[in-house]
Amino acid sequence: SLQAGLAVLLKAERLFHSSYHSQAVHIRPICRVKTVIRITCLSLVQDASCLAVSWELRQTLTVVFDTFSSGQGKKDWSLFKMFSRTLTDACPLASQSKVYVDISPKNKEKELLEVTPPSASVHEAIVQGDKRTYAVYDLLSPSLFNTSRSLNVQLKWKRPQDSSELPIPILHAQRYVSGYGLQAGEISTLIYNTHPYRAFPVILLETVPWYLRLYVHTLTIITKGKENKPS
């Protein structure tokens, strides 16, 4: 059902007209019951063995909205502007339902950033070597919907921001097509790391149209002018 929880935001015309969207299904076996045999007199410990296996299903949806272009050069955004809907309650079957908003300040921008409504808690994490701060909205918290029957998270800037001030991501990429036909045609992807000294492992996932045939044996990776073989 798409009538409760975060699923109410999954409005097709909004998702499929975004700059990027990706759906994924992850299935993995997990151990349901473990047993450990310890023989203390001989100082031997047998490794844990799994007696029963369960399967874990995880579904993810990734969506990228270009709110700066669609908002006529403004960095303000809200759930309603992006999805045409707001959150009214949590999914009754969910044991956890949270919304995280990145409010990490850049230089002196902390005073310029305003998130409404104020979040009850804040979460900090290290992402690609940088400290990130997130405002957390717990949909299972009874006090979240006390003042209003809907949650419309909004991010506003107290004064207009120039487009040149948008921060460049540490890792960013671009892709272009050159040549023509199956023999001379090429697809090139450029990945940039702007960190002053740190290297990062990169997993590249390419979405290839059904009408395009790629020959994997022609894959070449060049780093700093030298060929680099993938793992």
Short mmCIF file of C-alpha atoms in Angstrom, two decimals, residues 98-221:
data_model
loop_
_atom_site.label_atom_id
_atom_site.label_comp_id
_atom_site.label_asym_id
_atom_site.label_seq_id
_atom_site.Cartn_x
_atom_site.Cartn_y
_atom_site.Cartn_z
CA LYS A 98 13.00 8.35 9.75
CA VAL A 99 13.82 11.29 7.49
CA TYR A 100 17.39 12.62 7.42
CA VAL A 101 18.15 16.12 6.13
CA ASP A 102 21.76 17.13 5.47
CA ILE A 103 22.33 20.43 7.29
CA SER A 104 26.13 20.35 7.23
CA PRO A 105 27.46 23.92 7.21
CA LYS A 106 30.00 25.12 4.67
CA ASN A 107 32.34 27.76 6.08
CA LYS A 108 30.03 30.44 7.56
CA GLU A 109 26.81 29.19 5.98
CA LYS A 110 25.49 27.77 9.25
CA GLU A 111 23.81 31.06 10.10
CA LEU A 112 22.19 31.21 6.64
CA LEU A 113 20.58 27.77 6.74
CA GLU A 114 17.09 27.33 8.18
CA VAL A 115 15.24 24.02 8.38
CA THR A 116 11.58 23.91 9.40
CA PRO A 117 10.07 22.44 11.41
CA PRO A 118 12.99 22.14 13.88
CA SER A 119 14.13 18.55 14.31
CA ALA A 120 14.05 16.85 17.70
CA SER A 121 17.44 15.18 17.21
CA VAL A 122 20.64 15.52 15.18
CA HIS A 123 22.84 12.74 13.77
CA GLU A 124 26.52 13.13 12.91
CA ALA A 125 28.50 10.84 10.61
CA ILE A 126 31.75 10.75 8.63
CA VAL A 127 31.12 10.60 4.86
CA GLN A 128 34.12 10.44 2.50
CA GLY A 129 36.36 11.84 5.21
CA ASP A 130 34.10 14.84 5.97
CA LYS A 131 31.93 15.33 9.03
CA ARG A 132 28.26 15.55 8.08
CA THR A 133 25.37 16.71 10.26
CA TYR A 134 21.80 15.51 9.69
CA ALA A 135 18.50 16.71 11.12
CA VAL A 136 16.46 13.63 12.03
CA TYR A 137 12.66 13.40 11.89
CA ASP A 138 11.27 10.25 13.52
CA LEU A 139 7.85 9.47 12.07
CA LEU A 140 7.17 7.05 14.93
CA SER A 141 7.53 9.81 17.49
CA PRO A 142 4.05 10.73 18.85
CA SER A 143 5.02 14.40 19.23
CA LEU A 144 5.94 14.86 15.56
CA PHE A 145 2.34 15.15 14.32
CA ASN A 146 0.90 16.78 17.43
CA THR A 147 1.14 20.37 16.21
CA SER A 148 0.28 19.60 12.58
CA ARG A 149 -1.38 16.67 10.82
CA SER A 150 1.29 16.70 8.10
CA LEU A 151 5.07 16.99 7.95
CA ASN A 152 6.49 19.21 5.20
CA VAL A 153 10.23 19.51 5.78
CA GLN A 154 11.53 22.75 4.27
CA LEU A 155 15.04 24.10 3.80
CA LYS A 156 15.42 27.83 3.29
CA TRP A 157 18.31 30.23 2.86
CA LYS A 158 17.97 33.50 4.75
CA ARG A 159 19.51 35.49 1.91
CA PRO A 160 19.87 34.79 -1.83
CA GLN A 161 22.82 32.63 -2.82
CA ASP A 162 24.81 32.98 -6.00
CA SER A 163 25.05 29.90 -8.20
CA SER A 164 28.86 30.18 -8.14
CA GLU A 165 28.80 29.48 -4.41
CA LEU A 166 27.42 25.97 -4.85
CA PRO A 167 30.03 23.58 -3.42
CA ILE A 168 31.70 21.12 -5.78
CA PRO A 169 31.31 17.51 -4.56
CA ILE A 170 34.48 15.68 -3.60
CA LEU A 171 33.59 12.92 -6.07
CA HIS A 172 31.76 13.88 -9.25
CA ALA A 173 31.55 12.49 -12.76
CA GLN A 174 30.48 13.24 -16.30
CA ARG A 175 29.92 11.05 -19.34
CA TYR A 176 30.00 11.75 -23.06
CA VAL A 177 29.70 9.86 -26.34
CA SER A 178 32.24 10.24 -29.15
CA GLY A 179 32.66 8.72 -32.59
CA TYR A 180 29.86 6.92 -34.39
CA GLY A 181 28.66 3.39 -35.08
CA LEU A 182 29.66 0.13 -33.37
CA GLN A 183 33.28 0.26 -34.52
CA ALA A 184 34.26 3.90 -33.98
CA GLY A 185 31.75 4.82 -31.28
CA GLU A 186 32.94 5.26 -27.69
CA ILE A 187 31.45 6.06 -24.30
CA SER A 188 33.80 7.88 -21.93
CA THR A 189 33.18 8.50 -18.23
CA LEU A 190 35.33 11.01 -16.36
CA ILE A 191 35.49 10.67 -12.57
CA TYR A 192 37.01 13.52 -10.57
CA ASN A 193 38.37 13.43 -7.02
CA THR A 194 38.79 16.97 -5.69
CA HIS A 195 40.05 15.95 -2.25
CA PRO A 196 43.49 17.49 -1.65
CA TYR A 197 45.19 14.27 -0.56
CA ARG A 198 42.81 11.34 0.00
CA ALA A 199 42.03 8.53 -2.46
CA PHE A 200 38.66 6.75 -2.51
CA PRO A 201 37.56 3.36 -3.85
CA VAL A 202 35.00 3.80 -6.63
CA ILE A 203 32.24 1.45 -7.74
CA LEU A 204 30.94 2.47 -11.17
CA LEU A 205 27.44 1.37 -12.18
CA GLU A 206 26.54 2.11 -15.81
CA THR A 207 22.98 2.24 -17.11
CA VAL A 208 23.17 1.12 -20.74
CA PRO A 209 20.19 1.51 -23.10
CA TRP A 210 18.83 -1.71 -24.57
CA TYR A 211 19.70 -0.62 -28.13
CA LEU A 212 23.38 -0.03 -27.32
CA ARG A 213 25.85 -2.91 -27.54
CA LEU A 214 29.02 -2.63 -25.49
CA TYR A 215 32.11 -4.82 -25.79
CA VAL A 216 33.60 -5.28 -22.34
CA HIS A 217 36.99 -6.40 -23.69
CA THR A 218 37.52 -2.87 -25.03
CA LEU A 219 37.30 -1.35 -21.53
CA THR A 220 40.28 0.84 -20.63
CA ILE A 221 40.84 2.82 -17.42
#
